[in-house]
Coordinates of C-alpha atoms in Angstrom, one line a residue:
A1 CA 99.5 27.3 43.8
R2 CA 100.9 30.8 44.2
P3 CA 104.7 31.2 43.7
R4 CA 106.6 31.3 47.0
R5 CA 107.9 34.8 47.9
F6 CA 111.1 35.1 50.0
A7 CA 110.4 37.0 53.2
M8 CA 113.0 39.5 54.5
G9 CA 115.7 37.5 56.3
D10 CA 114.8 34.2 54.6
V11 CA 118.0 32.1 55.1
N12 CA 117.4 30.3 51.8
D13 CA 117.5 33.6 49.8
P14 CA 121.0 33.9 48.1
F15 CA 120.8 37.7 48.8
Y16 CA 120.8 37.2 52.5
L17 CA 123.6 34.6 52.4
V18 CA 125.9 37.2 50.6
K19 CA 124.5 39.9 52.9
D20 CA 125.7 38.0 56.0
E21 CA 129.2 37.6 54.6
I22 CA 129.3 41.3 53.7
Q23 CA 128.0 42.4 57.1
A24 CA 130.7 40.3 58.8
T25 CA 133.4 42.0 56.8
V26 CA 132.0 45.4 57.5
D27 CA 131.9 44.7 61.2
K28 CA 135.5 43.6 61.0
V29 CA 136.4 46.8 59.2
R30 CA 134.7 48.9 61.9
G31 CA 136.7 47.1 64.6
V32 CA 140.0 47.7 62.8
L33 CA 139.1 51.3 62.2
E34 CA 138.3 51.9 65.9
R35 CA 141.7 50.3 66.9
M36 CA 143.5 52.5 64.4
E37 CA 141.8 55.7 65.6
R38 CA 142.7 54.9 69.2
L39 CA 146.4 54.8 68.3
P40 CA 148.4 58.1 68.5
E41 CA 149.4 60.0 65.3
G42 CA 152.6 58.7 63.8
N43 CA 152.3 55.2 65.2
S44 CA 153.5 52.7 62.6
E45 CA 150.5 50.4 63.4
R46 CA 148.1 53.0 62.0
Q47 CA 149.5 52.5 58.6
R48 CA 149.2 48.7 58.8
Y49 CA 145.6 49.0 59.9
A50 CA 144.8 51.5 57.1
S51 CA 146.2 49.1 54.5
Q52 CA 144.1 46.3 55.9
I53 CA 140.9 48.5 55.8
T54 CA 141.4 49.6 52.2
S55 CA 141.9 46.0 51.1
E56 CA 138.7 44.8 52.9
C57 CA 136.7 47.8 51.6
E58 CA 137.6 47.2 48.0
S59 CA 136.4 43.6 48.3
V60 CA 133.1 44.6 50.0
Q61 CA 132.5 47.3 47.4
W62 CA 132.8 44.8 44.6
Q63 CA 130.3 42.5 46.4
L64 CA 127.9 45.4 46.9
E65 CA 128.0 46.2 43.2
E66 CA 127.1 42.6 42.4
L67 CA 124.1 42.8 44.8
D68 CA 123.0 46.0 43.2
R69 CA 123.0 44.4 39.7
A70 CA 121.0 41.4 41.0
T71 CA 118.5 43.7 42.6
A72 CA 118.1 45.6 39.4
M73 CA 117.4 42.4 37.5
A74 CA 114.8 41.3 40.1
E75 CA 113.1 44.7 39.9
Q76 CA 112.5 44.2 36.2
D77 CA 110.7 40.8 36.7
F78 CA 109.1 40.4 40.1
M79 CA 107.4 37.1 39.2
R80 CA 110.5 35.4 37.9
F81 CA 112.6 36.2 41.0
K82 CA 109.8 35.9 43.4
V83 CA 110.3 39.1 45.4
D84 CA 108.0 42.0 45.8
A85 CA 108.6 45.8 45.6
N86 CA 108.8 46.2 49.4
E87 CA 111.5 43.6 49.7
L88 CA 113.5 45.1 46.8
A89 CA 113.2 48.5 48.4
S90 CA 114.5 47.1 51.7
R91 CA 117.5 45.5 49.9
K92 CA 118.3 48.7 48.1
R93 CA 118.3 50.7 51.4
W94 CA 120.6 48.2 53.0
T95 CA 123.1 48.2 50.2
A96 CA 123.1 52.0 50.0
A97 CA 123.7 52.3 53.8
T98 CA 126.4 49.7 53.7
K99 CA 128.1 51.5 50.8
S100 CA 128.1 54.7 52.7
T101 CA 129.7 53.0 55.8
V102 CA 132.3 51.3 53.7
A103 CA 133.1 54.5 51.8
N104 CA 133.6 56.4 55.1
A105 CA 135.9 53.7 56.4
E106 CA 137.9 53.7 53.2
R107 CA 138.2 57.4 53.2
A108 CA 139.6 57.5 56.8
A109 CA 142.1 54.7 55.9
R110 CA 143.3 56.4 52.8
S111 CA 143.6 59.7 54.7
E112 CA 145.9 57.9 57.2
L113 CA 148.0 56.4 54.3
D114 CA 148.4 59.8 52.8
A115 CA 149.4 61.3 56.1
A116 CA 152.0 58.5 56.5
K117 CA 153.4 59.2 53.1
R118 CA 153.8 62.9 54.0
R119 CA 155.5 62.0 57.3
G120 CA 158.0 59.8 55.4
P121 CA 160.0 57.0 57.0
A122 CA 160.0 56.5 60.8
G123 CA 162.4 58.9 62.4
F124 CA 162.6 61.2 59.4
D125 CA 162.7 64.9 60.2
P126 CA 161.5 67.0 57.2
S127 CA 163.3 70.1 58.6
N128 CA 166.6 68.2 58.2
A129 CA 165.9 66.9 54.7
S130 CA 169.2 68.0 53.3
G131 CA 171.1 66.3 56.1
Y132 CA 169.1 63.2 55.5
D133 CA 169.9 63.2 51.8
Q134 CA 173.6 63.7 52.6
G135 CA 173.5 60.8 55.0
I136 CA 172.0 58.6 52.3
A137 CA 174.5 59.8 49.8
A138 CA 177.4 59.1 52.2
A139 CA 176.0 55.6 52.9
N140 CA 175.8 54.9 49.2
D141 CA 179.3 56.1 48.6
D142 CA 180.6 53.9 51.4
Y143 CA 178.8 50.9 50.0
L144 CA 180.2 51.6 46.5
N145 CA 183.7 52.0 47.8
R146 CA 183.5 48.8 49.7
E147 CA 182.2 47.0 46.6
A148 CA 185.0 48.5 44.6
D149 CA 187.6 47.3 47.1
N150 CA 186.0 43.9 47.1
Q151 CA 186.2 43.7 43.3
Q152 CA 189.8 44.8 43.3
L153 CA 190.7 42.1 45.9
L154 CA 188.8 39.5 43.8
M155 CA 190.6 40.5 40.7
R156 CA 194.0 40.3 42.4
K157 CA 193.1 36.9 43.7
Q158 CA 192.1 35.8 40.2
D159 CA 195.4 37.1 38.8
A160 CA 197.3 35.2 41.4
D161 CA 195.4 32.0 40.6
L162 CA 196.0 32.5 36.9
D163 CA 199.8 33.0 37.6
D164 CA 199.8 29.7 39.6
I165 CA 198.0 27.9 36.8
S166 CA 200.4 29.3 34.2
A167 CA 203.4 28.2 36.3
S168 CA 201.9 24.7 36.7
I169 CA 201.4 24.5 32.9
Q170 CA 205.0 25.5 32.3
R171 CA 206.2 22.8 34.7
L172 CA 204.0 20.2 33.0
G173 CA 205.5 21.3 29.7
Q174 CA 209.0 20.9 31.0
V175 CA 208.2 17.4 32.4
G176 CA 206.7 16.5 29.0
L177 CA 209.9 17.6 27.2
T178 CA 212.1 15.6 29.7
I179 CA 209.9 12.5 29.2
G180 CA 210.2 12.9 25.4
E181 CA 214.0 13.2 25.6
E182 CA 214.2 10.1 27.9
L183 CA 212.0 8.1 25.6
E184 CA 214.2 9.1 22.6
T185 CA 217.3 8.0 24.6
Q186 CA 215.7 4.7 25.6
G187 CA 214.7 4.1 21.9
K188 CA 218.3 4.6 20.8
M189 CA 219.5 2.2 23.5
I190 CA 217.0 -0.4 22.4
D191 CA 218.1 0.0 18.8
E192 CA 221.8 -0.5 19.9
L193 CA 220.8 -3.6 22.0
E194 CA 219.0 -5.1 19.0
Q195 CA 222.1 -4.5 16.9
D196 CA 224.3 -6.2 19.5
V197 CA 221.9 -9.1 19.8
D198 CA 221.9 -9.5 16.0
G199 CA 225.7 -9.5 16.0
T200 CA 226.0 -12.0 18.8
N201 CA 223.5 -14.3 17.0
S202 CA 225.6 -14.1 13.9
R203 CA 228.8 -15.0 15.8
L204 CA 227.1 -17.8 17.5
A205 CA 225.8 -19.1 14.3
A206 CA 229.3 -18.9 12.8
A207 CA 230.8 -20.7 15.8
Q208 CA 228.1 -23.4 15.5
R209 CA 228.9 -23.9 11.9
K210 CA 232.7 -24.2 12.6
M211 CA 232.0 -26.6 15.4
N212 CA 229.9 -28.8 13.1
Q213 CA 232.6 -28.8 10.6
V214 CA 235.3 -29.8 13.1
L215 CA 233.1 -32.6 14.4
K216 CA 232.5 -33.9 11.0
K217 CA 236.2 -33.9 10.2
A218 CA 237.2 -35.5 13.5
G219 CA 234.8 -38.4 13.3
V220 CA 233.6 -40.4 16.3
K221 CA 237.0 -41.1 17.8
G222 CA 238.0 -37.5 17.4
Q223 CA 234.8 -36.4 19.1
M224 CA 235.5 -38.7 22.0
C225 CA 239.0 -37.3 22.3
I226 CA 237.7 -33.8 22.4
I227 CA 235.2 -34.6 25.0
V228 CA 237.8 -36.3 27.2
I229 CA 240.2 -33.3 26.8
L230 CA 237.5 -30.8 27.6
T231 CA 236.4 -32.9 30.6
A232 CA 240.0 -33.0 31.9
I233 CA 240.3 -29.2 31.4
L234 CA 237.0 -28.7 33.4
I235 CA 238.3 -30.9 36.2
I236 CA 241.6 -29.0 36.3
L237 CA 239.8 -25.6 36.4
F238 CA 237.5 -26.9 39.2
L239 CA 240.5 -28.0 41.3
I240 CA 242.3 -24.8 40.8
A241 CA 239.2 -22.8 41.8
F242 CA 238.7 -24.7 45.1
M243 CA 242.4 -25.2 46.2

């Protein structure tokens, strides 16, 4: 069986699949170029359209270079790639014509971008360039002065905050000293109290020993007499207190 040859326009041929994509992009570039050329000179939209055209053209040019390399490989081996000389010649003519169209569109777009650069920013008058520069310099000076004032205000605020912090630290130090002195005084008072308690305990122990000695000497009858006497004294004091 003879090898199948792709006819021109065969949808199964990868060349024509890529060709359709490229053609769609080229048609889009033409439309954008027409819209750009209908706008008046100096219109800011022209620059946007020109940037879009140059981007699309760069992509299409890369794809066309790839097709040229594929065509050159097929031209070296007709049987392997299953295309004949007429088909290859047709493909080469199409890529050449498309390259020319894309190059013209890109040239027009870059010309517009160059013109936009020469015109400068919107509203800029080249005849009043010195005044424009002076305006920029004045705006920069105003901005720097405002920033310097803001920095000074910020530094003054920081100094005030540091003074407040320093005063707070001093107050805390004074409170700490007062607490230390109070603790020292309380410690001395506790020591004195312990000494008083020890003295009282000693006196109570001595009184207890004397009482024990008296009770031993008095005997049982003597103890009873002491109890009676003490009871009588308690009754007398009670009566005196409530009369």
